[in-house]
CSV table of C-alpha atoms in Angstrom, one decimal:
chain,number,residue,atom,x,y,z
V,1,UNK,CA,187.7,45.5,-102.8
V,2,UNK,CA,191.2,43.8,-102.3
V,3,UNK,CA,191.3,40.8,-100.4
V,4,UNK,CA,194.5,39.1,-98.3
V,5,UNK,CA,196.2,36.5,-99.6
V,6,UNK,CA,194.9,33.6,-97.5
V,7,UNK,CA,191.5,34.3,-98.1
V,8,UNK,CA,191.2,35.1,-101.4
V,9,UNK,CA,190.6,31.3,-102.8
V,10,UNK,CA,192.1,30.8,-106.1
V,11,UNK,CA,189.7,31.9,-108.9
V,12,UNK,CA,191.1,29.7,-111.4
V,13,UNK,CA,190.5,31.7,-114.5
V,14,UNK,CA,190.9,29.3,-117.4
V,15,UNK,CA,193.4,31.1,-119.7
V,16,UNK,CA,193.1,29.4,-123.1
V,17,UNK,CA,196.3,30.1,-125.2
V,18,UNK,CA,195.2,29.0,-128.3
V,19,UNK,CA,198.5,28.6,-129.7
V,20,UNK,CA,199.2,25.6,-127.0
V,21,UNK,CA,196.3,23.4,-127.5
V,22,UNK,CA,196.1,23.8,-131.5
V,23,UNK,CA,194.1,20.9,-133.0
V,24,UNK,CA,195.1,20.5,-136.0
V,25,UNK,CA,194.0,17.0,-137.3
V,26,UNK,CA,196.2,15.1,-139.7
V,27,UNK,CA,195.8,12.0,-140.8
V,28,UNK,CA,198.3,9.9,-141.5
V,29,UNK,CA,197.5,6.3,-140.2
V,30,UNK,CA,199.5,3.0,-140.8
V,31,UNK,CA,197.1,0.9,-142.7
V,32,UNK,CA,197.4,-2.4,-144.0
V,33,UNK,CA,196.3,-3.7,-147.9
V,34,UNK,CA,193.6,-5.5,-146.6
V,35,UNK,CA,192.2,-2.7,-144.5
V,36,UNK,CA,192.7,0.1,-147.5
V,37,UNK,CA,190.6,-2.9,-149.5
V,38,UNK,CA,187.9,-3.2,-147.0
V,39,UNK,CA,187.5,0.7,-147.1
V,40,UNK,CA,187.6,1.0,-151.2
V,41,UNK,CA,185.1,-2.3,-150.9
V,42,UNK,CA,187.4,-3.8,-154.1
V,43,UNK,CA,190.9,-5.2,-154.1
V,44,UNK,CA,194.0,-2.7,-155.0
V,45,UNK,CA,193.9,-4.4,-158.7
V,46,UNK,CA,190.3,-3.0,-158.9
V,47,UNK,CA,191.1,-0.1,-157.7
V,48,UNK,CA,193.9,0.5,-159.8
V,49,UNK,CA,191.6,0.1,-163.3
V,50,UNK,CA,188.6,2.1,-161.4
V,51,UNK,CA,191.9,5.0,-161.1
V,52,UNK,CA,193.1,4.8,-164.5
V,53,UNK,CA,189.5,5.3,-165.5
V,54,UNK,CA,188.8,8.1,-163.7
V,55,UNK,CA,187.0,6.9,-160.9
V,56,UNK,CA,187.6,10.0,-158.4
V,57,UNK,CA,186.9,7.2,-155.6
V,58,UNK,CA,189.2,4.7,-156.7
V,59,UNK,CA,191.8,7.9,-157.1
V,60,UNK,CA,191.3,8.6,-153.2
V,61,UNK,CA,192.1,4.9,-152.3
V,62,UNK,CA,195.2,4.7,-154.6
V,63,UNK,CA,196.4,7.5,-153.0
V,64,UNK,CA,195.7,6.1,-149.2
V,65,UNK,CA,197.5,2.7,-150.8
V,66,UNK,CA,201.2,4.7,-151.5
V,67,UNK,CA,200.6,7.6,-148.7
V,68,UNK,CA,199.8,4.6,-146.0
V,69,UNK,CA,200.5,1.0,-146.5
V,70,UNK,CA,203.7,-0.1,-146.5
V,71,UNK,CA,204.2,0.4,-149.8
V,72,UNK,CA,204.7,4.1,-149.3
V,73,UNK,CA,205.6,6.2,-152.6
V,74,UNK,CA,204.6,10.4,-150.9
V,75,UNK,CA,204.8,11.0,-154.8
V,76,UNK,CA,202.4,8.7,-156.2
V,77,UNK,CA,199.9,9.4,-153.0
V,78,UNK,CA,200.2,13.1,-154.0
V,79,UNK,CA,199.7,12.7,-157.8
V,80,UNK,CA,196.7,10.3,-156.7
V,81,UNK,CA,195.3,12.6,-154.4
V,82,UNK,CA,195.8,15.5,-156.9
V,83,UNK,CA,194.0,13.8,-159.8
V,84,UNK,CA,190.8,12.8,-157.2
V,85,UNK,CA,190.5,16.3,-156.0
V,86,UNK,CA,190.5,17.7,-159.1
V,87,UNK,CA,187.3,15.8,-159.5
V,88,UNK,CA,186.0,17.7,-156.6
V,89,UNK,CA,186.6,14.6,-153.7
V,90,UNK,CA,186.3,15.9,-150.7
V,91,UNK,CA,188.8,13.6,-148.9
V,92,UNK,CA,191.4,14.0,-151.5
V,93,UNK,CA,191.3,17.7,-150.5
V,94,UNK,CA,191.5,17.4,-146.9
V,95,UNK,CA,194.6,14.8,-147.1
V,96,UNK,CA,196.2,17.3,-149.5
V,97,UNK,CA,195.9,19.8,-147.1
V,98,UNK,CA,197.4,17.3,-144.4
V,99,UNK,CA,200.6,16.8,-146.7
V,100,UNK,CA,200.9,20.5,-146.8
V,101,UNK,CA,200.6,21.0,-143.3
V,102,UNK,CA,203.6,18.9,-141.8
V,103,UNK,CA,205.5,18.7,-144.9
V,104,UNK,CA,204.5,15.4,-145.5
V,105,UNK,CA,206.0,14.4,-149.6
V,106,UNK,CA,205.8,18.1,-149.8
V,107,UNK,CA,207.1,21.2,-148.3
V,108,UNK,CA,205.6,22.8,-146.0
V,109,UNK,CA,203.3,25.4,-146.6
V,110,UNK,CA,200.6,26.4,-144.4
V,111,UNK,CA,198.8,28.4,-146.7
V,112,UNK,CA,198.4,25.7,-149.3
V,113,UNK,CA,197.3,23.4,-146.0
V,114,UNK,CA,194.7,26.5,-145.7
V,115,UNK,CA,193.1,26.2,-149.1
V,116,UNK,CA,192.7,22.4,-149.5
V,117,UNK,CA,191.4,22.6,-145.9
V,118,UNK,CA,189.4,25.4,-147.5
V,119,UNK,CA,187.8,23.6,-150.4
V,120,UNK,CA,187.4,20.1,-148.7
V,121,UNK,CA,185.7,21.9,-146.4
V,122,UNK,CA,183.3,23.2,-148.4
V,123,UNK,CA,182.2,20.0,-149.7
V,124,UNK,CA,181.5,19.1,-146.5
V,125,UNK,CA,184.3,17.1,-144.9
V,126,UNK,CA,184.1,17.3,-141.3
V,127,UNK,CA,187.5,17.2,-140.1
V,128,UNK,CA,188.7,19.9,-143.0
V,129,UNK,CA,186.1,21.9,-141.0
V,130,UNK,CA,188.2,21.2,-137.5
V,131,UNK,CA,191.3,22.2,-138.8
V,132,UNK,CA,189.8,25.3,-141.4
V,133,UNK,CA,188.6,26.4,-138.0
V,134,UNK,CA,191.8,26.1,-136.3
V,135,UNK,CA,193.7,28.0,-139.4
V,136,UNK,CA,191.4,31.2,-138.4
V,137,UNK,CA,191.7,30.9,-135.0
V,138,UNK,CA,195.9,30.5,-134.9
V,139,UNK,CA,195.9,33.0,-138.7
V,140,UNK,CA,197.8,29.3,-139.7
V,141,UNK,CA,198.1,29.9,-143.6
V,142,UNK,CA,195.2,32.7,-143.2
V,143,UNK,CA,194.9,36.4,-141.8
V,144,UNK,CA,193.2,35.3,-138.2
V,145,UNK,CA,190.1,35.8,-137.9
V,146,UNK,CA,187.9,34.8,-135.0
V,147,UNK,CA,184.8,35.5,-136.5
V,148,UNK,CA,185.3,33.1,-139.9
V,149,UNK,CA,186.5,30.5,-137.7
V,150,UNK,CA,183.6,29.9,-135.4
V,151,UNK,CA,181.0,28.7,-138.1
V,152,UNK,CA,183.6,25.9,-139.2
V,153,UNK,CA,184.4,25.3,-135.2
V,154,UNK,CA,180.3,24.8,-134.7
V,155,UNK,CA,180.1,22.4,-138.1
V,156,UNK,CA,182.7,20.4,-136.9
V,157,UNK,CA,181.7,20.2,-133.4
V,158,UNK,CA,178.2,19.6,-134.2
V,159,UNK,CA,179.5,16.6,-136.4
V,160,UNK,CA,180.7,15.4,-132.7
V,161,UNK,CA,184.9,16.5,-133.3
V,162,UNK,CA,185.6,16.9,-130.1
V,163,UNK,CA,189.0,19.2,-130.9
V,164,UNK,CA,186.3,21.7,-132.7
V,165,UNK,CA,184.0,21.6,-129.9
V,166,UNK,CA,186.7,22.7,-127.3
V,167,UNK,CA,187.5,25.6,-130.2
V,168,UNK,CA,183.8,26.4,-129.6
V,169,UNK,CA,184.0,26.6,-125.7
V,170,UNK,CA,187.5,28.9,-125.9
V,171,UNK,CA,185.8,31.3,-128.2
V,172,UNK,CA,182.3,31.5,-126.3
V,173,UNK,CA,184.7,32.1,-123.3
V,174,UNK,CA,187.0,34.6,-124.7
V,175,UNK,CA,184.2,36.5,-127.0
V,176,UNK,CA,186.2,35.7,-129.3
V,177,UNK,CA,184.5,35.6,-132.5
V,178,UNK,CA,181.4,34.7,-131.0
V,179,UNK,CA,179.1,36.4,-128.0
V,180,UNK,CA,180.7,35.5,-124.3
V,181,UNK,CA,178.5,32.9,-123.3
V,182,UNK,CA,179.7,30.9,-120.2
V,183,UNK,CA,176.9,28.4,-120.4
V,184,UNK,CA,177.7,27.5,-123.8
V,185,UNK,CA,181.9,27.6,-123.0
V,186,UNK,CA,180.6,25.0,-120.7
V,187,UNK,CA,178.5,22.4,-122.5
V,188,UNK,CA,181.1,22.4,-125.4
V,189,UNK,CA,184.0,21.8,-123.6
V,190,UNK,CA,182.5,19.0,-121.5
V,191,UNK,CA,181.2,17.8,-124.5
V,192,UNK,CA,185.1,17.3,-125.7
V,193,UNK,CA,186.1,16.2,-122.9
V,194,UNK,CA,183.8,13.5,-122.6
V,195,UNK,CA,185.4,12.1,-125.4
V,196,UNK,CA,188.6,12.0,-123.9
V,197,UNK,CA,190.3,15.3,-125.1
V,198,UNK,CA,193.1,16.0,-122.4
V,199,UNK,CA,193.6,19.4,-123.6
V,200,UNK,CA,189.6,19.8,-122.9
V,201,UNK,CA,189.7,17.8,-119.8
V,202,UNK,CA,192.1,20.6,-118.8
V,203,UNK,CA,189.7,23.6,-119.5
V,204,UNK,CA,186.9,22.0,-117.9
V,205,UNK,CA,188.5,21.9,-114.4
V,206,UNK,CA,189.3,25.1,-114.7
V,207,UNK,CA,185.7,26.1,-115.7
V,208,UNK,CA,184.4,23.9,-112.5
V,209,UNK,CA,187.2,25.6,-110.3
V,210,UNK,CA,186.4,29.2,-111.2
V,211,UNK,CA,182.4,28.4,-111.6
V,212,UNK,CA,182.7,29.6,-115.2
V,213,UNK,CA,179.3,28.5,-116.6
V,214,UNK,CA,178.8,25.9,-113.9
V,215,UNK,CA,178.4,25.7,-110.1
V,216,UNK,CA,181.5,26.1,-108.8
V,217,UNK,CA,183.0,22.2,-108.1
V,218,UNK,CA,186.5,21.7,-106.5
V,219,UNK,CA,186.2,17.8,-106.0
V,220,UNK,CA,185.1,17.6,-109.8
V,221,UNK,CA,187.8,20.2,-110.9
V,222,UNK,CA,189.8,17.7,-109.7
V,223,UNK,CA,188.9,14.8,-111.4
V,224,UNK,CA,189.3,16.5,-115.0
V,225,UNK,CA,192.4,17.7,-113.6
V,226,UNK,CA,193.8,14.0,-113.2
V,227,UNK,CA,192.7,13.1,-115.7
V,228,UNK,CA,194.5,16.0,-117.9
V,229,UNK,CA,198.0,15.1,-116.2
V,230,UNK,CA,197.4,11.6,-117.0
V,231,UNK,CA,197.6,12.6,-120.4
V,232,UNK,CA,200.8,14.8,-119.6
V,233,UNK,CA,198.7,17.6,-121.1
V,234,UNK,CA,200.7,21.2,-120.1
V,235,UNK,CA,199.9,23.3,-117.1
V,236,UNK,CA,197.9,20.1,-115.3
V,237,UNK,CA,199.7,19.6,-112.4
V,238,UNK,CA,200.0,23.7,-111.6
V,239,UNK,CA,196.0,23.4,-112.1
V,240,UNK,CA,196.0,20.5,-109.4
V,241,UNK,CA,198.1,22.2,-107.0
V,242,UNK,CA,196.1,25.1,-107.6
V,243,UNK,CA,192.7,23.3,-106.8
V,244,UNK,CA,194.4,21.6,-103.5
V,245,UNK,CA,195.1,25.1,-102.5
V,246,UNK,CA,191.7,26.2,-102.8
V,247,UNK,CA,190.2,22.6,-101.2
V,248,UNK,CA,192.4,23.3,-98.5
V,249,UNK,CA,191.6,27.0,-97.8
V,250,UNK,CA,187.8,26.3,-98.3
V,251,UNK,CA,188.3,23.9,-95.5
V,252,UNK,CA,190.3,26.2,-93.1
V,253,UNK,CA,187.4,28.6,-93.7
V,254,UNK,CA,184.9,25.9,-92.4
V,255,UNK,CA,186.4,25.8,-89.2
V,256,UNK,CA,185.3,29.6,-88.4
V,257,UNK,CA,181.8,29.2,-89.9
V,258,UNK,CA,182.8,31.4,-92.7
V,259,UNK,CA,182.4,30.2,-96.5
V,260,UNK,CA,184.4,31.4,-99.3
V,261,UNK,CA,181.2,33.6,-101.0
V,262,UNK,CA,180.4,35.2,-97.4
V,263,UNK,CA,184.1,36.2,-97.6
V,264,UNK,CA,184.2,37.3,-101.2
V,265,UNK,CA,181.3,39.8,-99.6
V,266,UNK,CA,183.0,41.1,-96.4
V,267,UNK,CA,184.0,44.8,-96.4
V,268,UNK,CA,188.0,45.1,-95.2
V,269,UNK,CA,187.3,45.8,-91.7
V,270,UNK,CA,185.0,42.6,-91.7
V,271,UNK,CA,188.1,40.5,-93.2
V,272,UNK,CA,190.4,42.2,-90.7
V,273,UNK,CA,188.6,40.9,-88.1
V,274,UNK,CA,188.4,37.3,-89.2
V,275,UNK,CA,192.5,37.5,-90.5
V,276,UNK,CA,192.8,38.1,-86.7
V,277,UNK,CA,190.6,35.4,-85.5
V,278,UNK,CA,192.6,32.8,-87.6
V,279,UNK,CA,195.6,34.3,-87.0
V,280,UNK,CA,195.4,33.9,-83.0
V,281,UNK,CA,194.0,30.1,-83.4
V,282,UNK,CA,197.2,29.0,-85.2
V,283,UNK,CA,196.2,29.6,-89.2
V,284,UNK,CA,199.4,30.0,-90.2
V,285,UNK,CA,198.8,31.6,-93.3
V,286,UNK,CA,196.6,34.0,-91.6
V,287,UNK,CA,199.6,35.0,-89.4
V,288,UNK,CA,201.5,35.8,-92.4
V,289,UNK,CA,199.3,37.8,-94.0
V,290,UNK,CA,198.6,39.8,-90.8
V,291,UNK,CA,202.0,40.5,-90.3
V,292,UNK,CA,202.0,41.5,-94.6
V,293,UNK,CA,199.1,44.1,-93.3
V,294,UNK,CA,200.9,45.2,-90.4
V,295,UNK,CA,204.1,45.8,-92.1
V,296,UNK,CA,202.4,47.4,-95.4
V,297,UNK,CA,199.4,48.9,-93.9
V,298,UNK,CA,197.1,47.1,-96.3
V,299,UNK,CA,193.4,46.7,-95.8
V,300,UNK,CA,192.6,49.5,-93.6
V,301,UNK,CA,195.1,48.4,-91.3
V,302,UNK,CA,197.6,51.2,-89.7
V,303,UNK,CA,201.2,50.2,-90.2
V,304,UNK,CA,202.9,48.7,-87.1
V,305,UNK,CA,206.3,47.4,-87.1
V,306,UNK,CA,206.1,45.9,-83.8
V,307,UNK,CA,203.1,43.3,-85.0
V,308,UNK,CA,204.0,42.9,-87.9
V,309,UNK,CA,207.2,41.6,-86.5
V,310,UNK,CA,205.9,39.2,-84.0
V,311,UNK,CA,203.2,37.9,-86.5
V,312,UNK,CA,205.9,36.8,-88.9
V,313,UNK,CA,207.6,35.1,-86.3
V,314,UNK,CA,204.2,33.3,-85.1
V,315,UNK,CA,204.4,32.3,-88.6
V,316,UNK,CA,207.7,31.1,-89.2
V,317,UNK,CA,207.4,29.1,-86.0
V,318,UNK,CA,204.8,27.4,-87.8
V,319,UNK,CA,206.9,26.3,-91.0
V,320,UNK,CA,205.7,29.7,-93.2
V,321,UNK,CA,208.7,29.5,-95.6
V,322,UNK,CA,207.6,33.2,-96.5
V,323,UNK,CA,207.6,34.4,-93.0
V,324,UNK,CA,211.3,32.8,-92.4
V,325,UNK,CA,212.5,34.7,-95.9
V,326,UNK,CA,210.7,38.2,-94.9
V,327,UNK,CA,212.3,38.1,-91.1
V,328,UNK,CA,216.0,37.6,-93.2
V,329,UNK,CA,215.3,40.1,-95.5
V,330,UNK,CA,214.0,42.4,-93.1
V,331,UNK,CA,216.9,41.6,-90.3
V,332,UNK,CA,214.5,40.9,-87.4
């Protein structure tokens, strides 16, 4: 049964566009010699005679050496990486992939990026898993498919990357490729955003603002939503003012006994009656809505020019920009 405006309190539905929070990992660090050393556990000498031997390991780390020191030769880091993974090295694969992905010594091709994700994947590499995951979900270099991507979301996750477990809490909450299950949209994305992904941060106020798999929680909504516009992430400080809508109406609500669930049950005549209440103890929003009743004849309520009239004045006394915009329109 339709509500009014003023006391419908903003479900904030978390809309997951996938296509805005894709995370797609690639790794392309700035390393020092010493630090590619200290991973290979041998000096770039060593490594270089373990390479020309045919040590698929000490292929990996010549690659890292010319795709991320400063001795940077995209060329040599490909052929390196290329002669590794033909060995079957997992990482080798998955960096391949990344070059493919961005263009990176390479052009781009997605669906190249797709298959080295593919088969460093299935050698177990738990961020080829992320971003394999991702490729289904977005169809990035793949036909998508929902349903392939959520086993390599749930490896990856379970391996603790926090991108893949927010891909596991937009599919349980979509139904995506997996059963809806709010409960377990929950968990995962607070488990992401526990480890400080903004974009999860994000969904999780929305989840504690809408009661999606949680008890509904506007002053925690809020702190993930601060925490998301910290980071700049997209659609953060709408969310906020969203939340500060619905803290403010809960508490207007408060002040005539009424909560917002004993509302969500009231039949129209019920709401009617407590639209009127506000409306004569100053609620400003509740004036313009009444007068939005009047004048439609919404709710049960017979049309009648005449209140409808005085109730958007009562409102645009009270600063209802709204009110002041339907009295122009309407010439009263």
């Amino acid at each position: 049964m339709k509500r009014f405006t003023f006391l419908v309190l903003f479900l904030l539905v978390p809309i997951f566009e996938l296509a805005a929070q894709s995370s797609v990992q690639v790794e392309f660090d700035t390393l020092t010699v010493a630090e590619v050393e200290q991973m290979a556990g041998m000096s770039v000498d060593s490594i270089r005679l373990f390479a020309d031997a045919g040590d698929a390991t000490a292929q990996f780390y010549l690659g890292v050496y010319y795709d991320q020191t400063p001795f940077t030769d995209l060329g040599k880091a490909r052929y390196w990486y290329e002669k590794a993974d033909a060995q079957g090295d997992a990482d080798a694969a998955f960096y391949l992939g990344c070059m493919y992905d961005v263009g990176r010594g390479v052009p781009k091709d997605n669906h190249r990026a797709f298959e080295y994700y593919l088969k460093s994947a299935e050698n177990d590499q738990v961020l080829a898993a992320n971003n394999l995951a991702w490729c289904y979900a977005l169809g990035q270099g793949v036909k998508q498919d929902y349903a392939a991507a959520a086993p390599w979301a749930q490896k990856a996750a379970d391996a603790g990357i926090p991108a893949a477990q927010r891909l596991l809490g937009v599919l349980y909450t979509s139904g995506y490729g997996l059963p809806r299950d709010s409960t377990e949209a929950f968990r995962w994305t607070y488990r992401a955003a526990r480890q400080d992904d903004a974009q999860a941060a994000l969904n999780l106020a929305a989840m504690l603002a809408g009661g999606i798999g949680c008890e509904r929680n506007l002053s925690l909504a809020r702190e993930w939503a601060l925490k998301a516009q910290a980071a700049q992430v997209e659609g953060s400080n709408e969310m906020l003012e969203a939340i500060d809508e619905s803290i403010a109406g809960e508490k207007r609500l408060q002040k005539f006994g009424v909560t917002r669930e004993q509302v969500k049950q009231m039949t129209d005549a019920e709401s009617v009656k407590l639209l009127q209440k506000m409306a004569a103890a100053g609620d400003v929003e509740a004036q313009y809505s009444l007068a939005s009743g009047y004048y439609g004849g919404h709710w049960g309520i017979k049309k009648n020019y005449k209140k409808a009239r005085y109730w958007y004045r009562e409102a645009a006394k009270n600063g209802s920009e709204e009110a002041k915009r339907a009295l122009k329109e309407l010439g009263w």
